[in-house]
Short mmCIF file of C-alpha atoms in Angstrom, two decimals:
data_model
loop_
_atom_site.label_atom_id
_atom_site.label_comp_id
_atom_site.label_asym_id
_atom_site.label_seq_id
_atom_site.Cartn_x
_atom_site.Cartn_y
_atom_site.Cartn_z
CA MET A 1 -0.09 0.04 -0.01
CA ILE A 2 2.48 2.28 1.10
CA GLY A 3 4.63 1.62 -2.12
CA ALA A 4 1.80 2.01 -4.47
CA ALA A 5 1.11 5.66 -2.69
CA THR A 6 4.89 6.55 -3.08
CA SER A 7 4.58 5.84 -6.75
CA ARG A 8 1.58 7.87 -7.32
CA SER A 9 2.80 10.89 -5.59
CA GLY A 10 6.11 10.34 -7.56
CA LEU A 11 4.19 10.13 -10.92
CA ARG A 12 2.39 13.34 -9.70
CA ALA A 13 5.09 15.24 -9.23
CA LEU A 14 7.07 14.12 -12.06
CA THR A 15 3.70 15.53 -14.05
CA LYS A 16 3.74 18.88 -12.53
CA THR A 17 7.48 19.31 -13.14
CA THR A 18 7.13 18.03 -16.85
CA ILE A 19 4.21 20.68 -17.41
CA LEU A 20 6.21 23.58 -15.58
CA LEU A 21 9.14 22.93 -17.63
CA SER A 22 7.00 22.97 -21.02
CA VAL A 23 5.34 26.36 -19.85
CA VAL A 24 8.65 28.10 -18.96
CA PHE A 25 10.09 26.76 -22.42
CA LEU A 26 7.33 28.02 -24.41
CA PHE A 27 7.30 31.23 -23.00
CA ALA A 28 10.94 31.85 -23.49
CA LEU A 29 10.33 30.62 -27.09
CA SER A 30 7.70 33.00 -27.47
CA SER A 31 9.60 35.73 -25.87
CA GLN A 32 12.34 34.94 -28.06
CA THR A 33 10.34 35.01 -31.25
CA ALA A 34 8.93 38.22 -29.86
CA ALA A 35 12.62 39.75 -29.72
CA GLN A 36 13.55 38.62 -33.00
CA LYS A 37 11.81 40.91 -36.18
CA ARG A 38 12.11 40.30 -39.73
CA PHE A 39 12.85 42.78 -42.29
CA SER A 40 12.08 41.88 -45.97
CA ARG A 41 12.18 43.72 -49.47
CA ASN A 42 12.49 43.30 -53.03
CA TYR A 43 14.11 45.37 -55.86
CA PRO A 44 14.29 45.27 -59.46
CA ALA A 45 17.56 44.77 -61.06
CA GLY A 46 19.17 45.85 -64.33
CA GLN A 47 22.16 44.67 -65.91
CA ASN A 48 24.46 46.70 -63.87
CA VAL A 49 23.80 45.66 -60.15
CA ARG A 50 25.79 46.24 -57.24
CA LEU A 51 25.27 45.42 -53.71
CA GLN A 52 27.06 47.32 -51.04
CA LEU A 53 26.36 46.14 -47.47
CA LEU A 54 27.94 47.14 -44.24
CA ASN A 55 26.52 45.15 -41.18
CA ARG A 56 27.76 45.80 -37.33
CA THR A 57 27.40 42.08 -36.08
CA GLY A 58 25.75 39.00 -37.47
CA THR A 59 25.85 36.92 -40.43
CA ILE A 60 25.10 38.02 -44.22
CA THR A 61 24.65 35.32 -46.66
CA VAL A 62 24.33 36.30 -50.33
CA ILE A 63 23.04 33.85 -52.82
CA GLY A 64 23.09 34.61 -56.77
CA TRP A 65 20.05 33.55 -58.77
CA ASN A 66 18.84 33.68 -62.27
CA ARG A 67 16.47 36.47 -61.61
CA ALA A 68 16.70 40.33 -62.40
CA GLU A 69 15.60 41.18 -58.71
CA VAL A 70 17.19 41.67 -55.60
CA ASN A 71 15.47 40.31 -52.57
CA ILE A 72 16.65 41.07 -48.97
CA THR A 73 15.42 39.69 -45.74
CA ALA A 74 16.88 39.83 -42.26
CA THR A 75 16.08 38.59 -38.85
CA MET A 76 17.01 41.10 -36.19
CA ASP A 77 17.49 40.76 -32.56
CA ALA A 78 16.81 43.22 -29.70
CA PRO A 79 17.65 45.94 -29.92
CA VAL A 80 16.38 45.97 -33.07
CA ALA A 81 18.36 47.86 -36.09
CA ASN A 82 16.93 50.20 -38.34
CA ILE A 83 17.58 49.14 -41.86
CA GLU A 84 16.73 51.29 -44.99
CA PRO A 85 18.40 50.33 -48.18
CA GLN A 86 18.99 52.63 -50.88
CA ASN A 87 18.81 51.94 -54.49
CA LEU A 88 21.35 54.01 -56.15
CA SER A 89 21.21 53.78 -60.21
CA GLY A 90 21.37 50.07 -59.46
CA THR A 91 23.68 50.12 -56.38
CA ILE A 92 21.88 48.65 -53.46
CA VAL A 93 23.12 50.48 -50.60
CA ILE A 94 22.41 48.99 -46.91
CA ASN A 95 24.64 50.62 -44.43
CA LEU A 96 23.71 49.76 -40.93
CA LEU A 97 26.15 52.11 -39.07
CA ARG A 98 24.54 54.79 -40.96
CA ASP A 99 21.06 54.02 -40.43
CA ASN A 100 21.50 53.28 -36.52
CA PRO A 101 24.13 56.17 -35.37
CA GLY A 102 25.26 56.33 -31.91
CA ARG A 103 23.02 53.35 -30.80
CA GLU A 104 23.79 49.67 -30.00
CA VAL A 105 22.01 47.14 -31.98
CA GLY A 106 21.42 43.38 -31.68
CA ASP A 107 22.59 41.11 -34.38
CA VAL A 108 21.30 41.29 -37.66
CA ASN A 109 21.33 38.27 -40.23
CA PHE A 110 21.01 38.87 -43.75
CA THR A 111 19.93 36.55 -46.51
CA ILE A 112 20.20 38.33 -49.85
CA ARG A 113 19.50 37.06 -53.21
CA VAL A 114 20.84 38.85 -56.25
CA PRO A 115 21.19 38.35 -60.04
CA TYR A 116 24.36 35.94 -60.50
CA TYR A 117 26.08 39.05 -62.64
CA SER A 118 25.63 41.36 -59.31
CA MET A 119 28.95 42.99 -58.06
CA VAL A 120 28.97 41.99 -54.37
CA ASP A 121 30.81 44.29 -51.79
CA ILE A 122 29.90 43.16 -47.99
CA GLU A 123 31.36 44.20 -44.82
CA THR A 124 30.96 43.27 -41.15
CA LYS A 125 32.52 44.36 -37.92
CA ILE A 126 31.84 40.74 -36.30
CA GLY A 127 30.31 37.93 -37.92
CA ASN A 128 30.28 35.18 -40.85
CA LEU A 129 30.03 36.09 -44.39
CA SER A 130 28.91 33.66 -47.10
CA VAL A 131 28.62 34.43 -50.75
CA THR A 132 27.50 31.78 -53.40
CA ASN A 133 26.81 31.62 -57.13
CA ILE A 134 28.09 34.90 -58.28
CA SER A 135 29.75 35.38 -61.57
CA SER A 136 30.57 38.94 -62.06
CA GLY A 137 33.50 41.61 -62.21
CA LEU A 138 33.80 41.88 -58.13
CA VAL A 139 33.04 39.92 -55.05
CA ARG A 140 34.73 41.45 -51.67
CA ALA A 141 33.83 39.97 -48.54
CA HIS A 142 35.56 41.87 -45.25
CA ILE A 143 35.22 41.06 -41.81
CA SER A 144 37.22 43.79 -39.39
CA SER A 145 37.33 41.18 -36.47
CA GLU A 146 36.31 37.67 -36.32
CA GLY A 147 34.34 35.56 -38.61
CA ASP A 148 34.50 33.11 -41.12
CA ILE A 149 34.15 33.46 -44.93
CA THR A 150 33.06 31.19 -47.38
CA LEU A 151 32.96 31.96 -51.12
CA THR A 152 31.44 28.99 -53.26
CA ASN A 153 30.70 28.55 -56.58
CA LEU A 154 32.14 31.78 -57.71
CA GLY A 155 33.33 32.76 -61.39
CA ALA A 156 34.17 36.35 -60.40
CA SER A 157 37.52 38.28 -62.05
CA ALA A 158 38.26 40.16 -58.74
CA VAL A 159 37.59 38.59 -55.45
CA ALA A 160 38.97 39.52 -51.98
CA ALA A 161 38.44 38.43 -48.34
CA GLU A 162 39.88 39.43 -45.50
CA ASN A 163 39.48 38.85 -41.77
CA VAL A 164 41.56 38.96 -38.40
CA MET A 165 40.34 35.69 -36.99
CA GLY A 166 38.63 33.24 -38.74
CA ASP A 167 38.63 30.85 -41.75
CA ILE A 168 38.69 31.80 -45.46
CA PHE A 169 37.21 29.30 -47.78
CA PHE A 170 36.91 29.87 -51.76
CA ASP A 171 35.60 27.35 -54.00
CA GLY A 172 35.55 28.91 -57.56
CA GLU A 173 36.85 29.33 -61.09
CA LEU A 174 39.55 31.92 -62.01
CA ALA A 175 38.95 34.12 -64.59
CA ALA A 176 42.14 35.02 -66.91
CA GLY A 177 43.57 38.34 -65.89
CA GLY A 178 41.71 37.85 -62.46
CA ASN A 179 42.86 39.22 -59.37
CA TYR A 180 42.32 37.17 -56.23
CA ARG A 181 43.10 38.28 -52.63
CA PHE A 182 42.63 36.46 -49.12
CA SER A 183 44.08 37.45 -46.12
CA THR A 184 43.73 36.53 -42.26
CA VAL A 185 45.97 36.82 -39.50
CA SER A 186 44.58 33.81 -37.67
CA GLY A 187 42.87 31.29 -39.56
CA THR A 188 43.16 28.63 -42.14
CA ILE A 189 42.64 29.49 -45.86
CA SER A 190 41.51 26.84 -48.26
CA LEU A 191 41.21 27.48 -51.92
CA ARG A 192 39.59 24.76 -54.40
CA ILE A 193 40.26 25.70 -57.75
CA PRO A 194 39.88 23.78 -61.15
CA PHE A 195 43.14 22.01 -62.19
CA SER A 196 42.78 23.71 -65.51
CA SER A 197 43.64 27.11 -63.90
CA ASN A 198 45.95 29.48 -64.89
CA PHE A 199 47.54 31.85 -62.12
CA LYS A 200 50.41 33.37 -60.49
CA LEU A 201 50.60 32.62 -56.85
CA ILE A 202 52.36 34.65 -54.26
CA ALA A 203 51.33 32.43 -50.85
CA THR A 204 52.89 33.35 -47.55
CA ALA A 205 52.29 31.82 -44.08
CA PRO A 206 55.20 33.04 -41.89
CA SER A 207 54.32 31.63 -38.49
CA THR A 208 53.37 28.08 -39.63
CA ARG A 209 55.10 27.76 -42.72
CA ASN A 210 52.19 25.65 -43.56
CA ILE A 211 51.68 25.99 -47.32
CA VAL A 212 50.06 23.11 -48.97
CA LEU A 213 49.99 23.02 -52.71
CA GLY A 214 48.30 19.70 -53.24
CA ALA A 215 47.87 18.93 -56.85
CA PHE A 216 49.15 22.30 -57.64
CA VAL A 217 52.82 21.66 -56.66
CA ASN A 218 55.06 21.76 -60.01
CA PRO A 219 58.83 22.90 -60.45
CA ASN A 220 57.52 26.39 -61.08
CA MET A 221 56.53 26.97 -57.70
CA SER A 222 59.29 28.22 -55.43
CA PHE A 223 59.64 28.11 -51.67
CA LEU A 224 61.02 31.16 -50.48
CA GLY A 225 62.28 32.32 -46.90
CA ASP A 226 62.64 29.00 -45.13
CA GLY A 227 59.62 27.73 -46.63
CA ARG A 228 57.49 30.79 -45.07
CA ARG A 229 56.45 32.13 -48.72
CA VAL A 230 55.66 30.17 -52.07
CA VAL A 231 55.88 32.00 -55.38
CA GLY A 232 55.72 30.45 -58.91
CA LYS A 233 53.10 30.27 -61.60
CA TRP A 234 50.75 27.22 -62.80
CA GLY A 235 49.69 27.23 -66.30
CA ASP A 236 50.21 30.38 -68.23
CA GLY A 237 49.82 32.70 -65.17
CA SER A 238 46.82 34.76 -66.58
CA ALA A 239 45.54 35.17 -63.18
CA THR A 240 47.20 36.62 -59.88
CA ILE A 241 46.31 35.23 -56.32
CA THR A 242 47.81 36.65 -53.44
CA VAL A 243 47.16 34.71 -50.04
CA THR A 244 48.52 35.65 -46.63
CA ASP A 245 48.02 33.79 -43.34
CA GLN A 246 50.30 35.45 -40.59
CA ARG A 247 49.48 32.67 -38.16
CA GLY A 248 47.77 29.57 -40.05
CA ALA A 249 47.90 27.40 -42.91
CA ILE A 250 47.04 27.72 -46.55
CA GLN A 251 45.77 24.77 -48.55
CA PHE A 252 45.06 24.26 -52.28
CA PHE A 253 42.52 21.59 -53.28
CA ARG A 254 41.71 20.45 -56.86
CA ARG A 255 38.09 21.42 -57.72
CA MET B 1 100.21 101.20 -80.69
CA ARG B 2 101.92 98.32 -78.83
CA CYS B 3 104.63 99.14 -76.27
CA GLU B 4 107.02 96.98 -78.21
CA GLU B 5 106.64 99.16 -81.06
CA CYS B 6 106.55 102.28 -79.14
CA LYS B 7 109.66 101.43 -77.37
CA GLU B 8 111.68 101.05 -80.21
CA LEU B 9 111.06 104.26 -81.78
CA ILE B 10 111.49 106.18 -78.58
CA PRO B 11 115.21 107.08 -79.44
CA ALA B 12 114.35 108.13 -82.95
CA PHE B 13 111.35 110.08 -81.54
CA MET B 14 113.54 111.92 -79.11
CA ASP B 15 116.15 112.75 -81.72
CA SER B 16 112.89 114.06 -83.91
CA ASP B 17 113.97 111.82 -86.71
CA LEU B 18 110.15 110.31 -87.37
CA PRO B 19 108.11 111.82 -89.60
CA GLU B 20 104.80 113.47 -87.87
CA GLU B 21 102.42 110.49 -88.75
CA VAL B 22 104.57 108.32 -87.09
CA ALA B 23 105.23 110.49 -84.20
CA ALA B 24 101.78 111.57 -83.50
CA PRO B 25 100.70 107.71 -82.90
CA ILE B 26 103.94 107.36 -80.19
CA ARG B 27 103.02 110.71 -78.37
CA GLU B 28 99.44 109.52 -78.08
CA HIS B 29 100.75 106.21 -76.54
CA LEU B 30 103.19 108.09 -74.28
CA GLY B 31 100.44 110.09 -72.80
CA GLU B 32 98.47 106.88 -72.12
CA CYS B 33 100.88 104.20 -71.42
CA ASP B 34 103.07 104.91 -67.94
CA ASP B 35 105.45 102.14 -68.81
CA CYS B 36 106.74 103.72 -71.87
CA ALA B 37 106.36 107.27 -70.49
CA ALA B 38 108.70 106.03 -68.02
CA VAL B 39 111.13 104.50 -70.46
CA CYS B 40 111.17 107.65 -72.18
CA GLU B 41 111.89 109.73 -69.05
CA ASP B 42 114.70 107.71 -68.23
CA LEU B 43 116.26 108.15 -71.82
CA THR B 44 115.68 111.92 -71.40
CA THR B 45 117.33 111.89 -68.25
CA ILE B 46 120.55 109.93 -69.69
CA LEU B 47 120.48 111.99 -72.81
CA ASP B 48 120.28 115.56 -70.33
CA ALA B 49 123.27 114.12 -68.42
CA CYS B 50 125.26 113.54 -71.26
CA LYS B 51 124.97 116.96 -72.12
CA ILE B 52 125.42 118.55 -68.68
CA GLU B 53 128.59 116.35 -67.82
CA PRO B 54 131.83 117.19 -69.41
CA SER B 55 133.01 114.16 -71.53
CA ASN B 56 136.17 114.05 -69.36
CA ASN B 57 133.90 112.97 -65.95
CA ILE B 58 132.70 110.05 -67.90
CA LEU B 59 134.41 107.00 -66.85
CA THR B 60 136.18 104.94 -69.27
CA PRO B 61 134.07 102.08 -69.94
CA ASN B 62 135.54 98.70 -68.36
CA SER B 63 134.10 95.86 -70.50
CA GLU B 64 134.89 93.20 -68.05
CA LYS B 65 133.14 95.02 -65.06
CA MET B 66 130.35 96.04 -67.08
CA TRP B 67 129.75 92.43 -68.57
CA LEU B 68 129.90 90.99 -64.99
CA ARG B 69 127.17 93.52 -63.72
CA ILE B 70 124.89 92.80 -66.85
CA ASN B 71 125.41 89.28 -65.72
CA ASN B 72 124.63 89.81 -62.17
CA VAL B 73 121.49 91.91 -63.36
CA LEU B 74 120.33 89.28 -65.60
CA GLU B 75 120.92 86.56 -63.04
CA HIS B 76 118.98 88.53 -60.51
CA GLU B 77 116.19 88.85 -62.97
CA VAL B 78 116.37 85.15 -64.08
CA LYS B 79 116.37 83.67 -60.47
CA PRO B 80 113.03 84.90 -59.35
CA LEU B 81 111.48 84.07 -62.68
CA ALA B 82 112.54 80.53 -62.27
CA SER B 83 111.48 80.09 -58.70
CA MET B 84 107.96 81.78 -59.30
CA PRO B 85 105.26 78.99 -59.47
CA PRO B 86 104.31 78.04 -62.82
CA PRO B 87 101.15 79.44 -64.27
CA PRO B 88 98.18 77.63 -63.30
CA LYS B 89 96.89 74.96 -65.61
CA ARG B 90 93.51 75.04 -66.88
CA ARG B 91 91.36 73.03 -64.55
CA PHE B 92 89.12 70.38 -66.14
CA TRP B 93 85.82 71.86 -65.24
CA HIS B 94 86.42 75.00 -66.53
CA VAL B 95 84.27 74.46 -69.34
CA SER B 96 82.46 76.61 -71.99
CA LEU B 97 79.31 77.42 -72.15
CA ALA B 98 78.70 75.16 -74.84
CA GLN B 99 80.21 72.20 -73.05
CA LEU B 100 78.05 73.13 -69.88
CA VAL B 101 74.84 73.00 -72.13
CA THR B 102 75.78 70.01 -73.75
CA ALA B 103 76.49 68.09 -70.79
CA VAL B 104 73.09 69.28 -68.94
CA LEU B 105 71.20 68.19 -71.60
CA ALA B 106 73.00 64.52 -72.23
CA ILE B 107 72.25 64.27 -68.55
CA ALA B 108 68.51 65.04 -68.93
CA ALA B 109 68.31 62.77 -71.65
CA LEU B 110 69.69 59.67 -69.90
CA SER B 111 67.67 60.12 -66.94
CA SER B 112 64.56 60.25 -69.09
CA VAL B 113 65.68 57.14 -70.93
CA VAL B 114 66.24 55.44 -67.75
CA THR B 115 62.84 56.63 -66.30
CA ILE B 116 60.98 55.18 -69.32
CA ILE B 117 62.73 52.06 -69.24
CA ALA B 118 62.02 51.96 -65.34
CA PHE B 119 58.32 52.87 -65.98
CA GLN B 120 57.71 49.97 -68.75
CA TYR B 121 59.63 47.63 -66.70
CA TYR B 122 57.41 48.36 -63.53
CA ARG B 123 54.21 48.36 -65.35
CA GLN B 124 54.82 45.11 -66.93
CA MET B 125 55.13 43.41 -63.83
CA GLY B 126 52.28 42.58 -61.82
CA THR B 127 51.12 44.78 -59.01
CA ASP B 128 51.69 42.33 -56.37
CA GLU B 129 55.39 41.55 -57.64
CA PHE B 130 55.64 45.64 -57.87
CA SER B 131 54.64 45.99 -54.32
CA ALA B 132 56.90 43.07 -53.15
CA ARG B 133 59.86 44.72 -54.79
CA LEU B 134 59.03 48.17 -53.20
CA THR B 135 59.26 46.61 -49.87
CA THR B 136 62.78 44.77 -50.59
CA GLN B 137 66.00 46.95 -50.83
CA SER B 138 68.28 46.10 -53.67
CA SER B 139 72.20 45.14 -53.45
CA PHE B 140 72.61 48.55 -54.35
CA GLU B 141 70.63 50.37 -51.89
CA LYS B 142 72.04 48.05 -49.39
CA PHE B 143 75.30 49.43 -50.27
CA LEU B 144 74.41 52.87 -50.28
CA GLY B 145 72.34 52.33 -46.65
CA ARG B 146 75.82 50.90 -45.04
CA PHE B 147 77.26 54.39 -45.79
CA GLY B 148 74.60 56.05 -44.29
CA LEU B 149 73.49 57.50 -47.63
CA ILE B 150 69.95 55.84 -47.49
CA ASP B 151 68.12 54.53 -44.78
CA THR B 152 69.10 50.95 -43.83
CA PRO B 153 65.95 48.48 -43.55
CA GLN B 154 66.03 48.95 -39.78
CA GLN B 155 65.77 52.52 -40.01
CA ALA B 156 63.10 52.62 -42.97
CA ARG B 157 61.22 50.60 -40.47
CA GLU B 158 61.30 52.42 -37.43
CA ARG B 159 60.97 55.57 -39.80
CA ARG B 160 57.22 53.79 -40.89
CA ILE B 161 56.54 52.55 -37.73
CA LYS B 162 56.74 56.53 -36.15
CA GLU B 163 54.89 57.57 -39.03
CA GLN B 164 52.20 54.91 -38.27
CA GLN B 165 52.19 55.09 -34.63
CA ALA B 166 50.49 58.51 -34.78
CA THR B 167 47.47 57.35 -36.73
CA ILE B 168 47.21 54.29 -34.40
CA ASP B 169 47.51 56.42 -31.58
CA TYR B 170 44.63 58.65 -32.93
CA TRP B 171 42.28 55.65 -33.59
CA ASN B 172 42.94 54.19 -30.46
CA ALA B 173 42.12 57.47 -28.47
CA ARG B 174 38.69 57.04 -30.59
CA VAL B 175 38.37 53.45 -29.73
CA GLN B 176 38.59 54.07 -26.07
CA THR B 177 36.23 56.54 -25.78
CA ARG B 178 33.55 54.57 -27.98
CA ARG B 179 34.02 51.17 -26.24
CA LEU B 180 32.28 52.39 -23.29
CA GLN B 181 29.06 52.11 -25.50
CA TRP B 182 29.94 48.40 -26.69
CA ASP B 183 28.09 45.65 -25.11
CA SER B 184 30.45 43.00 -23.57
CA ARG B 185 30.56 40.54 -26.39
CA THR B 186 31.89 43.42 -28.72
CA ARG B 187 34.36 44.38 -26.20
CA GLU B 188 35.60 40.82 -25.92
CA ALA B 189 35.84 40.34 -29.47
CA PHE B 190 37.81 43.46 -29.86
CA ASP B 191 40.34 42.84 -27.55
CA ARG B 192 40.69 39.08 -28.55
CA ASN B 193 41.66 40.30 -32.24
CA LEU B 194 44.11 43.02 -31.20
CA ARG B 195 45.90 40.35 -28.84
CA VAL B 196 46.16 38.26 -31.59
CA ILE B 197 47.44 41.38 -33.84
CA ASP B 198 49.74 42.49 -31.23
CA ASP B 199 51.14 39.04 -30.61
CA SER B 200 52.14 38.72 -34.45
CA LEU B 201 53.81 42.28 -34.14
CA ASN B 202 55.70 41.11 -31.05
CA GLU B 203 56.94 37.95 -33.08
CA TYR B 204 58.18 39.95 -36.38
CA SER B 205 59.79 42.73 -33.75
CA THR B 206 61.58 39.81 -31.93
CA ILE B 207 62.69 38.28 -35.54
CA LEU B 208 63.72 41.63 -37.04
CA GLN B 209 65.60 42.40 -33.83
CA GLN B 210 67.89 39.27 -34.23
CA ASP B 211 68.00 39.84 -38.56
CA PRO B 212 67.33 42.98 -38.97
CA GLU B 213 67.71 42.37 -42.73
CA ASP B 214 64.72 39.60 -42.75
CA GLU B 215 62.80 41.34 -45.41
CA LEU B 216 59.92 38.88 -45.42
CA SER B 217 59.11 39.78 -41.78
CA SER B 218 59.69 43.08 -42.38
CA GLU B 219 56.58 42.92 -44.88
CA MET B 220 54.74 40.97 -42.92
CA PHE B 221 55.59 43.52 -39.89
CA ASP B 222 54.08 46.28 -42.17
CA ALA B 223 51.19 44.22 -43.28
CA VAL B 224 50.17 43.36 -39.44
CA LEU B 225 50.80 46.84 -38.51
CA SER B 226 48.13 48.04 -41.59
CA ASP B 227 45.87 45.07 -39.62
CA LYS B 228 46.01 46.99 -36.74
CA MET B 229 45.20 50.16 -38.16
CA ASN B 230 42.25 49.11 -40.06
CA LEU B 231 41.00 46.93 -36.76
CA LEU B 232 41.13 50.34 -34.45
CA ARG B 233 39.45 52.52 -37.55
CA ASP B 234 36.64 49.93 -38.04
CA PHE B 235 35.98 49.85 -34.53
CA SER B 236 36.18 53.56 -33.76
CA ASP B 237 32.89 54.18 -35.68
CA LEU B 238 30.96 51.44 -33.60
#
């Protein structure tokens, strides 16, 4: 008898605890959802499209698509930021520093779809950047401090990616005469390019001396300064790749 | 009239043996030339003396003594001439105006050709190679540096650091006033990144103290210093 009573009271206590926790969880979830806001806007795009975005903190994801339209969506944490994009003759400008002068704002996470031929220039103080499916004249991704940069399926003729702490990953094709510049202080830089690429290379990793050329090793590549720098040519050397990793490794992969 | 001609004709002039067209220029010359006038006066004095003194007062010439005196006089005049320094040689830098102009034009043409060739050479090179070359010193520059004619790599680096330090101080002051308004996450991220950059700077400084001519470390030092400046500048407007 005593054992059955104890079992029933234990069950009741467990049920109460479960209900209480569920209520707390739902409340927390709803309050979080209420604290987050969403921003969405569309712009028609012409042949010369340029996206210029300056964020404070948060992620930026730019995806190229086969539509003459720019679609901007953002989720904003509290304190919610003002976002006032401008369309200046084909250049979409979003500047969160200008839109929120002198006030602290929460993270803003952007997802932006642009025509695949758009020029993309994105920058943030802290946070990850990602650009995919872009074949244009320019892709620039700059993080003032820390965050990873991921550039995939690119066919741009000028690419620049730089951060202080964080990894940089590039997966794309090199255009003849193109210029590709990757720089970090602490992180790993990985470049995945086709074997048929043509480029001149200056890769510098002074601290680790860890420069892995992979399939691109050839007699035209020279290790200089006790292996701290690799300089050389692959193919006809029409494009230029400059990679600097102060305290990390540089890796090349065949695409 | 030249002095030599005048001196030759002075005795005849004094004897009034010359026609007027010859005597007139001599007269004019004697009025202008003190030297010839002095010769004329001396001769006049001698002639006057000869006229005044009776002929018996005049000593019979002793040819031996006279030639001895003449020799003494000649030696006396020749010795100072021999001891006089030779006339200054024409210095090689004493050039005519035409030579000077030609030399200047040649230098200008040569320097123009060198500049054009250098410009074309650098234009053919890629931007990165160019910037890489700019950061390194040629053997000639090193040679000049050893003699203090141009900055050594270490001196050049110290000068650059000094120049950039002022900018860094400016941005750092702005960051210090702004960071009070940052949230803790931003402050931590900034400090973390600045620490990584400072670690790199210290690492390169140590290497460069051991080997001041390590060009790669010098180049990387500059790059990280630039990163530091960019970090401070980017966070100063937050």
